[in-house]
Short mmCIF file of C-alpha atoms and ligand atoms in Angstrom, two decimals:
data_model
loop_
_atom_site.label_atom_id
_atom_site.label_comp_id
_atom_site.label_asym_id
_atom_site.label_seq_id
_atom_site.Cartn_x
_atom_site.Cartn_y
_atom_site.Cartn_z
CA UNK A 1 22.70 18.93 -13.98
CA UNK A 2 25.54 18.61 -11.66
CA UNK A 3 28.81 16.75 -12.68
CA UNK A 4 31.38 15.46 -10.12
CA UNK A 5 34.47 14.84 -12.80
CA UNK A 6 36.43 13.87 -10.12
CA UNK A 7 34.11 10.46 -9.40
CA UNK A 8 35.60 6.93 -10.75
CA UNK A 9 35.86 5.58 -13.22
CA UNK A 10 34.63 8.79 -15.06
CA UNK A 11 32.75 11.27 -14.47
CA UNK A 12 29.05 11.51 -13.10
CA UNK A 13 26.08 14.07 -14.04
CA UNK A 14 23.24 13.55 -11.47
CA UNK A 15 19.75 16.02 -11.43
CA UNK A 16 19.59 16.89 -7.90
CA UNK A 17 15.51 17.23 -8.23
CA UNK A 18 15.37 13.57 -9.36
CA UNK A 19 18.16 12.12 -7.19
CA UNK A 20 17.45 10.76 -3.67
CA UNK A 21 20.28 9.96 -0.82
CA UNK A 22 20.12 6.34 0.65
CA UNK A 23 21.80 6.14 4.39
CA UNK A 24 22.01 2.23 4.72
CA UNK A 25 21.76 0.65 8.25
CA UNK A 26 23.17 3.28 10.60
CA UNK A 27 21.96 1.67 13.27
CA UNK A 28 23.36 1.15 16.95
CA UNK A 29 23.08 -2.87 16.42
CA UNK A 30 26.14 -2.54 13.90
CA UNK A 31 28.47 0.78 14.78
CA UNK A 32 27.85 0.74 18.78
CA UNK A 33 29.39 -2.57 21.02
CA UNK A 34 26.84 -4.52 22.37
CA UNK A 35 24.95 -4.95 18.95
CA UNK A 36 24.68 -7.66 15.89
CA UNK A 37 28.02 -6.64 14.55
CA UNK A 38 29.91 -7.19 17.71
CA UNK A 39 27.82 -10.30 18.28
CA UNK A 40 29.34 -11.56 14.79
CA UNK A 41 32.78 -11.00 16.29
CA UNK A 42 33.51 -7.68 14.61
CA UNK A 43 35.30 -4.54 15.73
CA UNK A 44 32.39 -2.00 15.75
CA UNK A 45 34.98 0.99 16.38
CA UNK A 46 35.94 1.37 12.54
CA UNK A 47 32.58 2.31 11.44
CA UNK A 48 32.42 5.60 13.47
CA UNK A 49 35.02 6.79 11.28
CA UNK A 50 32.31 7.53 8.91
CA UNK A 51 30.06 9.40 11.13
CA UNK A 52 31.59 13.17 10.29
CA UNK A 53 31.05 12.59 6.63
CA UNK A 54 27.64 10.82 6.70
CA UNK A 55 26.30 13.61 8.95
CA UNK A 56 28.03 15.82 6.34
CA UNK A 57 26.32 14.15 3.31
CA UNK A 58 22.94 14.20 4.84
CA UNK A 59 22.90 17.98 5.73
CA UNK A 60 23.79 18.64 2.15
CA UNK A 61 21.25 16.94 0.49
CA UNK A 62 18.96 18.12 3.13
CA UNK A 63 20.18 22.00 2.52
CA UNK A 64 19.61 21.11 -1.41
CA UNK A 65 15.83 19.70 -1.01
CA UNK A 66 17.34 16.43 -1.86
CA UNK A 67 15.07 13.65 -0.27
CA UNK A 68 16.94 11.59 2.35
CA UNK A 69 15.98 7.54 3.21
CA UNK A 70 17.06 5.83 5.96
CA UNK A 71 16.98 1.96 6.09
CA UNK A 72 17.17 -0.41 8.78
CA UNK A 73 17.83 -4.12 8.41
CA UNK A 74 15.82 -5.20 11.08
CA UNK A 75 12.93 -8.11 12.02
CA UNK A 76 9.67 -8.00 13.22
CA UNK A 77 9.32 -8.96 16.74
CA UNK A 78 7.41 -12.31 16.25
CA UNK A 79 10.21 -13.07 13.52
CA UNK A 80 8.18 -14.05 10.66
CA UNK A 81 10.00 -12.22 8.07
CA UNK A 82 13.49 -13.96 9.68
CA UNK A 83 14.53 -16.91 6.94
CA UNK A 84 15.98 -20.24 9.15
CA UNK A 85 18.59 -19.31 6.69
CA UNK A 86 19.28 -16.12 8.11
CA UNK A 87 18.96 -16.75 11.83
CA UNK A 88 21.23 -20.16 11.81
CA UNK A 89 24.05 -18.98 10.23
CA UNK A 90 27.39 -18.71 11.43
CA UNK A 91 28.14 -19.31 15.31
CA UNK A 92 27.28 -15.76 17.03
CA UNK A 93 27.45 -15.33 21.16
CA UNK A 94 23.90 -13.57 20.23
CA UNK A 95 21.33 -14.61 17.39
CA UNK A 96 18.78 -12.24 15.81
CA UNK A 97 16.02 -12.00 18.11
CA UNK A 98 18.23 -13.23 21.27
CA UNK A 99 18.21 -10.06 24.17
CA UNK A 100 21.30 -8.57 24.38
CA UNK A 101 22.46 -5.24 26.02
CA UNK A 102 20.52 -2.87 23.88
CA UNK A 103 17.45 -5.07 23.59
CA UNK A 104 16.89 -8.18 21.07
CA UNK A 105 19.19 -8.05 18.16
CA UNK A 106 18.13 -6.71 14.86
CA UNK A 107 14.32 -6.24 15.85
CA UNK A 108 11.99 -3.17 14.84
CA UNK A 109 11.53 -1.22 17.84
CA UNK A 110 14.20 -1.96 20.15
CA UNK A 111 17.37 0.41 20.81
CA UNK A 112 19.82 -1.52 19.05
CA UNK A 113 17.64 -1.25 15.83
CA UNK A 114 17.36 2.33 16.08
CA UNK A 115 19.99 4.77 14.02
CA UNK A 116 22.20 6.37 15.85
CA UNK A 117 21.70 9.68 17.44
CA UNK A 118 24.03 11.61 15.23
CA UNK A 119 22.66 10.67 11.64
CA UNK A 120 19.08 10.67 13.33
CA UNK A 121 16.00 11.07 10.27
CA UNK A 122 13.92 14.14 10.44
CA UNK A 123 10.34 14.00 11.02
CA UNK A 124 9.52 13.98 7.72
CA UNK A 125 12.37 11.72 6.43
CA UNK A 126 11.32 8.17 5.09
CA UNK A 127 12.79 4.87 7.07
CA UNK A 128 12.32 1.93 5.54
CA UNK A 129 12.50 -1.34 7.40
CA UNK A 130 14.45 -4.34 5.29
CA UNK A 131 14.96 -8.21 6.55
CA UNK A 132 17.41 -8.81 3.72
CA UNK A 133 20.81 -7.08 3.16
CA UNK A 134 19.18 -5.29 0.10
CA UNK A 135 16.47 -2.17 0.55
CA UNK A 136 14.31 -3.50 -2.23
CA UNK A 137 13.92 -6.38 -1.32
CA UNK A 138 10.06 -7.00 0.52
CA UNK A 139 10.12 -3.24 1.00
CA UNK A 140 8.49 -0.13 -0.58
CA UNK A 141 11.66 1.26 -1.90
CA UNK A 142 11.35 0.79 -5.17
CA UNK A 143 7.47 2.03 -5.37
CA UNK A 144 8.40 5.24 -3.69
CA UNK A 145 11.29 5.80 -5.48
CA UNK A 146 8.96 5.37 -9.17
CA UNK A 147 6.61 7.82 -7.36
CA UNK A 148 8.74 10.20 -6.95
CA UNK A 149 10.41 9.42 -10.27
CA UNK A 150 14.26 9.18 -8.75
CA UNK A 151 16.22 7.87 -11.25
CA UNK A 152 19.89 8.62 -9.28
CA UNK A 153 20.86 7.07 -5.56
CA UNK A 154 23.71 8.63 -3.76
CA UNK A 155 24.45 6.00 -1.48
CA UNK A 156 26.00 5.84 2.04
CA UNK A 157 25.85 3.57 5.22
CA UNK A 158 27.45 0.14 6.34
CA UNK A 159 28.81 -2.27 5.50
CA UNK A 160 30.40 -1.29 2.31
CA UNK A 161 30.44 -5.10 0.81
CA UNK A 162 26.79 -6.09 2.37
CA UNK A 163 24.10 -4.21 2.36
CA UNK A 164 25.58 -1.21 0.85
CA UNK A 165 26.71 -3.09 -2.47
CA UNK A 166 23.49 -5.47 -2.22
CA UNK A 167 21.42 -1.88 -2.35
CA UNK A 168 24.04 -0.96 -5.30
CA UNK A 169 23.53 -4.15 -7.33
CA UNK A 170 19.17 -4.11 -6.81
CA UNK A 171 19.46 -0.76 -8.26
CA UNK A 172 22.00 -0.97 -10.57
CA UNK A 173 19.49 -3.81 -12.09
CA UNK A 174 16.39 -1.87 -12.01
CA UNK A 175 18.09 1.24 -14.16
CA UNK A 176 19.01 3.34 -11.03
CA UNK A 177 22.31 5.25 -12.14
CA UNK A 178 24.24 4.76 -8.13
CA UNK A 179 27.22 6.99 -6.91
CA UNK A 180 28.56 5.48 -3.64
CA UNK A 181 30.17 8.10 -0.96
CA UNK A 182 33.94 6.31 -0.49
CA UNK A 183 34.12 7.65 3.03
CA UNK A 184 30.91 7.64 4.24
CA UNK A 185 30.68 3.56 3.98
CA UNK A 186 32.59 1.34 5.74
CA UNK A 187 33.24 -2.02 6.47
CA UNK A 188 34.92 -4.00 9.31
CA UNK A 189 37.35 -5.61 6.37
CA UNK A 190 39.47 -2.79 4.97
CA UNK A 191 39.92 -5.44 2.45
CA UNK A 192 36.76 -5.95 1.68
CA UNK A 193 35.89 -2.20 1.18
CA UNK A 194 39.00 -1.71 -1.13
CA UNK A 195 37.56 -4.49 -3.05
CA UNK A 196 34.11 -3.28 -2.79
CA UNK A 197 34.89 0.17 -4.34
CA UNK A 198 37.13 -1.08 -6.97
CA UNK A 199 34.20 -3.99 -8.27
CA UNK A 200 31.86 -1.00 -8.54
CA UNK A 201 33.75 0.92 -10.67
CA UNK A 202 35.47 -2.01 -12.90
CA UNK A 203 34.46 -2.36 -16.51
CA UNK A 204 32.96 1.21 -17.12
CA UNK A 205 30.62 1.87 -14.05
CA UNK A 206 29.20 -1.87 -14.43
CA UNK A 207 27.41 -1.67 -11.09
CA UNK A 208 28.14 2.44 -10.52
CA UNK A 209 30.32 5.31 -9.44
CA UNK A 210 32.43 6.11 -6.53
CA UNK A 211 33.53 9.67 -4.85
CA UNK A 212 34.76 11.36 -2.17
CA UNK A 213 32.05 13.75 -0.37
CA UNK A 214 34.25 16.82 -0.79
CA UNK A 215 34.26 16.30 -4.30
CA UNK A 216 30.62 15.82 -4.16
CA UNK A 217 30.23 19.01 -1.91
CA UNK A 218 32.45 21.21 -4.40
CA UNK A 219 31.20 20.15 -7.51
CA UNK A 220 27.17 20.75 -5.98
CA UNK A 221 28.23 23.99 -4.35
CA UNK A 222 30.80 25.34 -6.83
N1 TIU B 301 27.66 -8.25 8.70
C1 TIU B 301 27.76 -7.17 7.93
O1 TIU B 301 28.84 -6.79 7.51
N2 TIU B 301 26.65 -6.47 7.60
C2 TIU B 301 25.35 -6.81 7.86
O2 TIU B 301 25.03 -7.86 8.37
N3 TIU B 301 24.40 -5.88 7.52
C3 TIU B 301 24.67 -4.68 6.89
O3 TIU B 301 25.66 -4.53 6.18
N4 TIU B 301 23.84 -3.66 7.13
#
């Protein structure tokens, strides 16, 4: 067992052979200008902060034989799986679906829906494909992870209060212990990610743990 004592609110023993690493929704559509973030009227620029550490994360588990998922909240291109719900809300320049400069927004396949070159999966590295802000939701998440029997997510990705926390909560509620990387999420609300990390961590771990990744690193790599 490994145990990061410096991780909030107390410490956190994880077994790296049953632990997996989640990388939510580094994709171009939400860190690169052009994409579904920038169409919501958000500044895309503070999520490459998190780039560094994320790439950082992802070699260590890889170096430690520690699987590594990728998600992607994206739509197929006929837009079945897109709720009304979902495509009608708020007043975007671009809806999901609509073409915009790296193809249509938030659909499997084109560039904007890809993740970014930098935190790129390996050949052999699963990517699972979401429509909702949470991975288990109509996905195979949760059957792969029971196959594999995971029963610890190290999470990363953006944004911090959507579909990082949404992950969080789904698998805080199907008996997933969670420890969330602090600076490899981000949000485009500082506020919100402050908020995020402190609601995790309130009342004893109710939905998980936070840490930095160095005190991840040093406590795997003593
Ligand atoms: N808008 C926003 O902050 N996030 C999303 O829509 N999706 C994810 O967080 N991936």
């Amino acid at each position: 067992m490994i145990k990061v004592d410096a991780a909030r609110p107390f410490p956190f023993a994880f077994d790296p052979a049953k632990t997996a690493l989640i990388v939510i929704d580094m994709q171009r559509d939400f860190v690169e200008p052009g994409g579904f973030g920038e169409t919501l009227g958000n500044d895309v620029k503070r999520l490459q902060a998190i780039v560094p550490t994320t790439a950082a994360l992802i070699d260590l588990c890889r170096n430690k034989g520690t699987e590594v998922i990728h998600t992607r909240e994206c739509h197929r291109p006929d837009l079945s799986d897109l709720p009304r719900a979902k495509r009608d809300r708020g007043n975007p320049e671009l809806r999901i679906g609509d073409t915009g400069p790296m193809g249509r927004i938030l659909v499997a396949g084109e560039v904007g829906a890809e993740i970014i070159p930098a935190l790129a999966p390996t050949d052999t590295e699963r990517v699972i494909d979401k429509p909702g802000k949470g991975a288990f939701y109509a996905t195979p998440l949760a059957d792969h992870l029971s196959q594999r029997q995971i029963t610890t997510l190290v999470l990363a990705g953006v944004t911090t209060e959507v579909c990082v926390q949404t992950t969080m909560r789904e698998a805080n509620d199907r008996g997933f212990d969670c420890l969330l990387i602090e600076d490899a999420t981000e949000s485009y609300f500082p506020a919100f990610k402050t908020a995020t990390l402190d609601m995790i961590r309130a009342q004893g771990a109710i939905v998980g743990w936070t840490a930095r990744f160095a005190d991840l690193k040093a406590a795997w790599c003593g």
